[in-house]
Amino acid sequence: MAKKLKLNSLSDLSSLPYDEIIDVRSSSEYAEDHIPGAISLPVLDDAERAEVGTIYVQQDPFLARKLGAALVAKNAAKHLQGPLADRDGGWQPLVYCWRGGQRSGSFASILDQIGWRVGLIEGGYKAYRRLVVKALYDDPVPHRLVLIDGGTGTGKTELLHHLERAGAQVLDLEGMAEHRGSLLGGFAGGQPSQKCFESRLAMALTRLDPARPVFVEAESNKIGKLIIPPTLWQAMLTADHLVVTAPLEARAVFLTRVYADVIGNLDELCERLRYLSRFHGHEAVEHWQELARAGDHLQLARELVEMHYDPSYRRSSRRAGDPLAEIALQGLEDADFAAAVPMVLQAAGAE
């Protein structure tokens, strides 16, 4: 019989006595959010789940359970002959569904009958989600945050990555949100769901040591379409901060490099620039679109920094207290970021 596991904290997930976590919910449920590291082996796909639910509500619960069992058995057979075909007798899986009910229980029973030592997450995904909400909506963030602040194109994200390589603790919000944080900063693949973003955040915070500072890029309360959860946002509002600056020309060159994917698609670039009309009017935007069509990306970057990004930064930047330091970068190459790391660590008292 499958053993039930109760999750008391998110840190429990880092020390589970299981080889693999299996999410047996439908593909759409998995895509919206899942326990980090879990693989997707749905026992009912979206259409099958809808069919069983309809029969349960409109016809007969017994018929629904009968159909559901047949479909679970069919799909379980596919998984056993496919993704799980190479698992040996000592393999120990941990299974969950939405509430820890029939879907995970049925699949776990089949695995148990084969002879594998299988576990079930008590309460399923909902139990895990409650822990995420508690960490990001209820409990105060226990870490000391240090914000890396500065205008667009000053290399804050790259500096963050260099700090991480130097052994500092880092929370990469833009990486987890899959967005560069500016109006033109989206990626072609889009962003994860809000729940998925929160899962990434909560698990990242769980892995960090509260006794050491955590460097975070200064953001607004939204990154693209995603909202920074309230307890983290409150901690960011009162956090210490450092300000990063760089010469305009270096910033323009840097932006053409990090936005190469956007620049490489002229239609997409012009469409994104169109959204600036409400801030600067159609004439200014048409001028920027002409620069884009002419391939003058450096001049476009210069003007966007001077006319849009820097004024927007000055309006929105209201940090608590004076900065710990100003990190004046002369360039925005790897050597410049590497040279800045000791200064950042010293200013933050993180040496």
Short mmCIF file of C-alpha atoms in Angstrom, two decimals:
data_model
loop_
_atom_site.label_atom_id
_atom_site.label_comp_id
_atom_site.label_asym_id
_atom_site.label_seq_id
_atom_site.Cartn_x
_atom_site.Cartn_y
_atom_site.Cartn_z
CA MET A 1 0.00 0.00 0.00
CA ALA A 2 1.28 3.45 -0.91
CA LYS A 3 2.66 5.46 2.00
CA LYS A 4 1.19 8.94 2.52
CA LEU A 5 3.61 11.82 2.93
CA LYS A 6 2.55 15.07 4.58
CA LEU A 7 4.41 18.20 3.50
CA ASN A 8 4.96 20.44 6.53
CA SER A 9 7.24 22.95 4.80
CA LEU A 10 8.68 23.64 1.36
CA SER A 11 12.11 22.63 2.65
CA ASP A 12 10.76 19.07 2.98
CA LEU A 13 10.97 18.82 -0.81
CA SER A 14 14.78 19.00 -0.74
CA SER A 15 15.15 15.89 1.41
CA LEU A 16 12.50 13.48 0.13
CA PRO A 17 13.36 9.76 0.33
CA TYR A 18 12.07 9.26 -3.23
CA ASP A 19 13.79 8.98 -6.60
CA GLU A 20 11.20 10.84 -8.66
CA ILE A 21 8.06 12.97 -8.22
CA ILE A 22 5.20 12.19 -10.61
CA ASP A 23 2.38 14.63 -11.36
CA VAL A 24 -0.59 12.63 -12.69
CA ARG A 25 -2.85 15.63 -13.33
CA SER A 26 -3.71 16.67 -16.87
CA SER A 27 -1.17 18.43 -19.09
CA SER A 28 -2.90 21.81 -18.71
CA GLU A 29 -2.86 21.55 -14.91
CA TYR A 30 0.83 20.64 -15.01
CA ALA A 31 1.62 23.49 -17.40
CA GLU A 32 -0.03 26.06 -15.12
CA ASP A 33 2.08 24.98 -12.16
CA HIS A 34 3.60 21.90 -10.58
CA ILE A 35 5.96 20.88 -7.83
CA PRO A 36 9.46 21.78 -9.09
CA GLY A 37 11.25 18.77 -10.53
CA ALA A 38 8.08 16.69 -10.99
CA ILE A 39 7.56 14.88 -14.29
CA SER A 40 4.17 14.85 -16.02
CA LEU A 41 2.48 11.46 -16.46
CA PRO A 42 -1.24 12.29 -16.72
CA VAL A 43 -3.64 9.46 -15.96
CA LEU A 44 -6.46 11.46 -17.59
CA ASP A 45 -5.86 14.01 -20.32
CA ASP A 46 -7.90 17.22 -20.45
CA ALA A 47 -10.63 15.77 -22.70
CA GLU A 48 -10.91 12.56 -20.66
CA ARG A 49 -11.09 14.49 -17.41
CA ALA A 50 -13.88 16.69 -18.82
CA GLU A 51 -15.79 13.63 -20.05
CA VAL A 52 -15.60 11.85 -16.69
CA GLY A 53 -16.63 15.01 -14.86
CA THR A 54 -19.62 15.56 -17.14
CA ILE A 55 -20.86 11.99 -16.66
CA TYR A 56 -20.39 12.30 -12.88
CA VAL A 57 -22.51 15.46 -12.69
CA GLN A 58 -25.11 14.84 -15.40
CA GLN A 59 -25.57 11.04 -15.44
CA ASP A 60 -24.26 8.72 -12.74
CA PRO A 61 -21.24 8.88 -10.38
CA PHE A 62 -20.84 5.09 -10.64
CA LEU A 63 -20.57 5.22 -14.45
CA ALA A 64 -18.08 8.09 -14.16
CA ARG A 65 -15.86 6.14 -11.75
CA LYS A 66 -16.05 3.06 -13.99
CA LEU A 67 -15.01 5.04 -17.07
CA GLY A 68 -12.35 6.86 -15.07
CA ALA A 69 -10.84 3.59 -13.86
CA ALA A 70 -10.70 2.23 -17.42
CA LEU A 71 -9.02 5.38 -18.71
CA VAL A 72 -6.52 5.44 -15.83
CA ALA A 73 -5.62 1.80 -16.51
CA LYS A 74 -5.16 2.52 -20.23
CA ASN A 75 -2.97 5.56 -19.62
CA ALA A 76 -1.00 3.84 -16.84
CA ALA A 77 -0.17 1.05 -19.28
CA LYS A 78 1.22 3.63 -21.74
CA HIS A 79 3.40 5.15 -19.04
CA LEU A 80 4.67 1.76 -17.88
CA GLN A 81 5.57 0.75 -21.42
CA GLY A 82 6.96 4.20 -22.24
CA PRO A 83 8.56 6.69 -19.80
CA LEU A 84 8.77 4.17 -16.92
CA ALA A 85 9.95 1.18 -18.94
CA ASP A 86 13.56 1.44 -17.72
CA ARG A 87 12.84 1.86 -13.98
CA ASP A 88 14.28 -1.02 -11.95
CA GLY A 89 12.85 -2.76 -8.90
CA GLY A 90 14.48 -0.40 -6.42
CA TRP A 91 12.92 2.74 -7.88
CA GLN A 92 10.83 4.76 -5.39
CA PRO A 93 8.32 7.23 -6.89
CA LEU A 94 6.25 9.90 -5.13
CA VAL A 95 2.87 10.56 -6.79
CA TYR A 96 0.41 13.43 -6.50
CA CYS A 97 -2.72 14.80 -8.20
CA TRP A 98 -4.94 17.81 -7.43
CA ARG A 99 -6.17 16.80 -3.96
CA GLY A 100 -4.37 13.51 -3.38
CA GLY A 101 -7.54 11.61 -4.31
CA GLN A 102 -8.58 9.08 -6.91
CA ARG A 103 -6.23 9.94 -9.75
CA SER A 104 -3.02 9.67 -7.72
CA GLY A 105 -4.42 6.87 -5.54
CA SER A 106 -5.32 4.73 -8.58
CA PHE A 107 -1.95 5.19 -10.26
CA ALA A 108 -0.04 4.64 -7.01
CA SER A 109 -1.98 1.41 -6.43
CA ILE A 110 -0.85 0.08 -9.81
CA LEU A 111 2.77 1.00 -9.10
CA ASP A 112 2.51 -0.57 -5.65
CA GLN A 113 1.17 -3.83 -7.10
CA ILE A 114 4.19 -4.03 -9.39
CA GLY A 115 6.41 -3.95 -6.32
CA TRP A 116 7.71 -0.39 -6.22
CA ARG A 117 7.78 1.45 -2.87
CA VAL A 118 5.50 4.30 -3.84
CA GLY A 119 4.50 7.37 -1.84
CA LEU A 120 1.50 9.70 -2.08
CA ILE A 121 1.53 13.40 -1.20
CA GLU A 122 -1.26 13.89 1.31
CA GLY A 123 -3.57 16.61 0.01
CA GLY A 124 -1.87 16.59 -3.41
CA TYR A 125 -0.92 19.75 -5.28
CA LYS A 126 -3.32 21.81 -3.11
CA ALA A 127 -1.26 21.02 -0.01
CA TYR A 128 1.91 22.16 -1.79
CA ARG A 129 0.20 25.30 -3.08
CA ARG A 130 -0.91 26.24 0.45
CA LEU A 131 2.75 26.22 1.53
CA VAL A 132 3.69 28.49 -1.39
CA VAL A 133 0.90 30.94 -0.52
CA LYS A 134 1.94 30.91 3.14
CA ALA A 135 5.55 31.73 2.19
CA LEU A 136 4.70 34.57 -0.19
CA TYR A 137 1.41 35.99 1.10
CA ASP A 138 1.39 35.36 4.85
CA ASP A 139 4.87 34.96 6.36
CA PRO A 140 7.37 37.85 6.32
CA VAL A 141 10.47 37.26 4.22
CA PRO A 142 13.20 36.28 6.72
CA HIS A 143 16.10 37.34 4.49
CA ARG A 144 17.93 40.64 4.34
CA LEU A 145 17.47 41.86 0.78
CA VAL A 146 19.88 44.21 -0.99
CA LEU A 147 18.49 45.74 -4.17
CA ILE A 148 20.63 46.34 -7.26
CA ASP A 149 19.06 49.53 -8.58
CA GLY A 150 19.73 51.64 -11.68
CA GLY A 151 18.35 52.66 -15.03
CA THR A 152 17.52 50.35 -17.91
CA GLY A 153 20.64 49.18 -19.72
CA THR A 154 23.04 49.52 -16.78
CA GLY A 155 23.60 45.76 -16.65
CA LYS A 156 21.88 45.02 -13.34
CA THR A 157 20.93 41.47 -14.33
CA GLU A 158 24.45 40.71 -15.56
CA LEU A 159 25.92 42.12 -12.34
CA LEU A 160 23.55 39.88 -10.42
CA HIS A 161 24.83 36.84 -12.35
CA HIS A 162 28.45 37.81 -11.62
CA LEU A 163 27.61 38.13 -7.92
CA GLU A 164 26.11 34.64 -8.00
CA ARG A 165 29.21 33.22 -9.67
CA ALA A 166 31.28 34.84 -6.92
CA GLY A 167 29.29 32.90 -4.30
CA ALA A 168 26.81 35.59 -3.24
CA GLN A 169 23.14 34.75 -2.67
CA VAL A 170 20.96 36.00 -5.52
CA LEU A 171 17.25 36.04 -6.33
CA ASP A 172 16.88 36.40 -10.10
CA LEU A 173 13.31 37.70 -10.47
CA GLU A 174 13.56 38.41 -14.19
CA GLY A 175 14.97 34.95 -14.86
CA MET A 176 12.09 33.30 -12.99
CA ALA A 177 9.56 35.61 -14.69
CA GLU A 178 11.14 35.05 -18.12
CA HIS A 179 10.99 38.77 -18.86
CA ARG A 180 13.59 41.55 -18.94
CA GLY A 181 11.41 43.83 -16.85
CA SER A 182 10.92 46.67 -19.35
CA LEU A 183 8.11 47.47 -21.76
CA LEU A 184 10.14 46.00 -24.63
CA GLY A 185 11.57 43.20 -22.53
CA GLY A 186 9.33 40.21 -23.24
CA PHE A 187 10.65 36.98 -24.75
CA ALA A 188 9.07 35.25 -27.74
CA GLY A 189 8.01 32.22 -25.68
CA GLY A 190 5.96 34.32 -23.26
CA GLN A 191 5.92 34.14 -19.46
CA PRO A 192 4.97 31.38 -17.04
CA SER A 193 1.70 31.53 -15.12
CA GLN A 194 1.50 33.54 -11.90
CA LYS A 195 1.34 30.28 -9.91
CA CYS A 196 4.41 28.89 -11.64
CA PHE A 197 6.30 32.14 -11.00
CA GLU A 198 5.35 31.95 -7.33
CA SER A 199 6.50 28.33 -7.12
CA ARG A 200 9.89 29.32 -8.49
CA LEU A 201 10.12 32.24 -6.06
CA ALA A 202 9.08 30.28 -3.00
CA MET A 203 11.46 27.40 -3.72
CA ALA A 204 14.34 29.81 -4.44
CA LEU A 205 13.79 31.62 -1.12
CA THR A 206 13.63 28.29 0.70
CA ARG A 207 17.12 27.41 -0.55
CA LEU A 208 18.66 30.72 0.63
CA ASP A 209 20.35 31.25 4.01
CA PRO A 210 18.55 33.96 6.05
CA ALA A 211 21.83 34.73 7.85
CA ARG A 212 23.40 36.06 4.63
CA PRO A 213 22.25 38.97 2.43
CA VAL A 214 20.34 38.24 -0.76
CA PHE A 215 20.92 40.44 -3.82
CA VAL A 216 17.82 41.23 -5.89
CA GLU A 217 17.37 43.43 -8.92
CA ALA A 218 15.13 46.40 -8.16
CA GLU A 219 11.82 46.04 -9.99
CA SER A 220 8.38 47.57 -10.05
CA ASN A 221 5.69 45.41 -8.46
CA LYS A 222 5.10 43.77 -11.86
CA ILE A 223 7.52 42.02 -14.21
CA GLY A 224 5.70 41.88 -17.51
CA LYS A 225 2.29 40.44 -16.65
CA LEU A 226 3.43 38.84 -13.38
CA ILE A 227 2.95 40.39 -9.95
CA ILE A 228 5.62 40.17 -7.25
CA PRO A 229 3.83 38.55 -4.27
CA PRO A 230 3.05 40.87 -1.34
CA THR A 231 5.46 39.77 1.39
CA LEU A 232 8.41 39.82 -1.01
CA TRP A 233 7.31 43.18 -2.42
CA GLN A 234 7.04 44.68 1.08
CA ALA A 235 10.53 43.42 1.88
CA MET A 236 11.83 45.02 -1.33
CA LEU A 237 10.24 48.38 -0.50
CA THR A 238 12.20 48.67 2.74
CA ALA A 239 15.41 46.95 1.61
CA ASP A 240 18.88 48.48 1.40
CA HIS A 241 19.92 49.34 -2.13
CA LEU A 242 22.88 50.13 -4.34
CA VAL A 243 22.69 52.25 -7.49
CA VAL A 244 24.47 51.17 -10.68
CA THR A 245 25.35 53.76 -13.34
CA ALA A 246 27.05 53.56 -16.74
CA PRO A 247 27.78 55.98 -19.62
CA LEU A 248 25.01 56.46 -22.18
CA GLU A 249 27.04 55.09 -25.09
CA ALA A 250 27.94 51.93 -23.20
CA ARG A 251 24.28 51.45 -22.28
CA ALA A 252 23.18 51.85 -25.90
CA VAL A 253 25.69 49.25 -27.10
CA PHE A 254 24.70 46.93 -24.26
CA LEU A 255 20.97 47.21 -25.04
CA THR A 256 21.50 46.35 -28.71
CA ARG A 257 23.29 43.22 -27.51
CA VAL A 258 20.84 41.99 -24.89
CA TYR A 259 17.81 42.86 -27.04
CA ALA A 260 19.24 41.17 -30.13
CA ASP A 261 16.26 38.82 -30.33
CA VAL A 262 13.85 41.77 -30.54
CA ILE A 263 16.03 43.76 -32.94
CA GLY A 264 16.29 40.73 -35.20
CA ASN A 265 12.52 40.79 -35.83
CA LEU A 266 11.67 44.17 -37.37
CA ASP A 267 7.90 43.69 -37.32
CA GLU A 268 7.97 42.63 -33.66
CA LEU A 269 10.21 45.58 -32.73
CA CYS A 270 7.94 48.10 -34.47
CA GLU A 271 4.89 46.56 -32.81
CA ARG A 272 6.47 46.84 -29.36
CA LEU A 273 7.49 50.45 -30.04
CA ARG A 274 3.87 51.21 -30.92
CA TYR A 275 2.94 50.68 -27.25
CA LEU A 276 5.01 53.77 -26.37
CA SER A 277 2.55 56.02 -28.23
CA ARG A 278 0.49 56.60 -25.08
CA PHE A 279 3.60 58.01 -23.34
CA HIS A 280 5.29 59.93 -26.18
CA GLY A 281 2.74 60.37 -28.96
CA HIS A 282 2.56 58.94 -32.46
CA GLU A 283 5.15 61.26 -33.99
CA ALA A 284 7.95 60.18 -31.64
CA VAL A 285 7.08 56.52 -32.05
CA GLU A 286 7.00 56.81 -35.85
CA HIS A 287 10.50 58.37 -35.68
CA TRP A 288 11.75 55.44 -33.57
CA GLN A 289 10.16 52.97 -35.96
CA GLU A 290 11.97 54.68 -38.83
CA LEU A 291 15.28 54.29 -36.96
CA ALA A 292 14.46 50.61 -36.52
CA ARG A 293 13.65 50.16 -40.22
CA ALA A 294 16.88 51.95 -41.16
CA GLY A 295 18.85 49.57 -38.92
CA ASP A 296 20.15 52.45 -36.75
CA HIS A 297 19.73 50.47 -33.55
CA LEU A 298 22.37 52.36 -31.58
CA GLN A 299 20.62 55.70 -32.10
CA LEU A 300 17.30 54.08 -31.28
CA ALA A 301 18.74 52.73 -28.03
CA ARG A 302 20.25 56.12 -27.13
CA GLU A 303 16.96 57.93 -27.64
CA LEU A 304 14.89 55.34 -25.80
CA VAL A 305 17.23 55.58 -22.80
CA GLU A 306 17.23 59.40 -22.76
CA MET A 307 13.58 60.02 -23.62
CA HIS A 308 11.73 57.03 -22.16
CA TYR A 309 13.64 54.78 -19.79
CA ASP A 310 15.58 57.32 -17.71
CA PRO A 311 12.61 59.70 -17.18
CA SER A 312 10.45 56.70 -16.25
CA TYR A 313 13.13 55.50 -13.81
CA ARG A 314 13.40 58.92 -12.16
CA ARG A 315 9.62 59.09 -11.70
CA SER A 316 9.29 55.61 -10.21
CA SER A 317 12.48 55.27 -8.16
CA ARG A 318 11.62 56.01 -4.54
CA ARG A 319 13.80 53.81 -2.38
CA ALA A 320 13.86 53.92 1.42
CA GLY A 321 16.91 55.91 2.56
CA ASP A 322 20.15 56.71 0.76
CA PRO A 323 21.90 54.06 -1.31
CA LEU A 324 24.65 52.03 0.34
CA ALA A 325 26.89 52.99 -2.58
CA GLU A 326 26.92 54.08 -6.20
CA ILE A 327 28.62 51.57 -8.46
CA ALA A 328 29.85 53.59 -11.46
CA LEU A 329 30.61 51.17 -14.28
CA GLN A 330 32.84 52.56 -17.04
CA GLY A 331 31.74 49.83 -19.43
CA LEU A 332 29.33 46.94 -19.57
CA GLU A 333 31.56 44.01 -20.46
CA ASP A 334 32.31 40.94 -18.35
CA ALA A 335 35.51 42.53 -17.00
CA ASP A 336 33.57 45.60 -15.83
CA PHE A 337 31.00 43.49 -13.97
CA ALA A 338 33.70 41.27 -12.43
CA ALA A 339 35.56 44.35 -11.18
CA ALA A 340 32.37 45.71 -9.61
CA VAL A 341 31.60 42.55 -7.60
CA PRO A 342 34.03 43.27 -4.70
CA MET A 343 32.68 46.82 -4.43
CA VAL A 344 29.11 45.56 -4.24
CA LEU A 345 29.95 42.92 -1.64
CA GLN A 346 31.87 45.42 0.50
CA ALA A 347 29.09 48.02 0.34
CA ALA A 348 26.51 45.42 1.36
CA GLY A 349 28.66 44.01 4.16
CA ALA A 350 28.69 40.63 2.43
CA GLU A 351 32.44 40.06 2.08
#
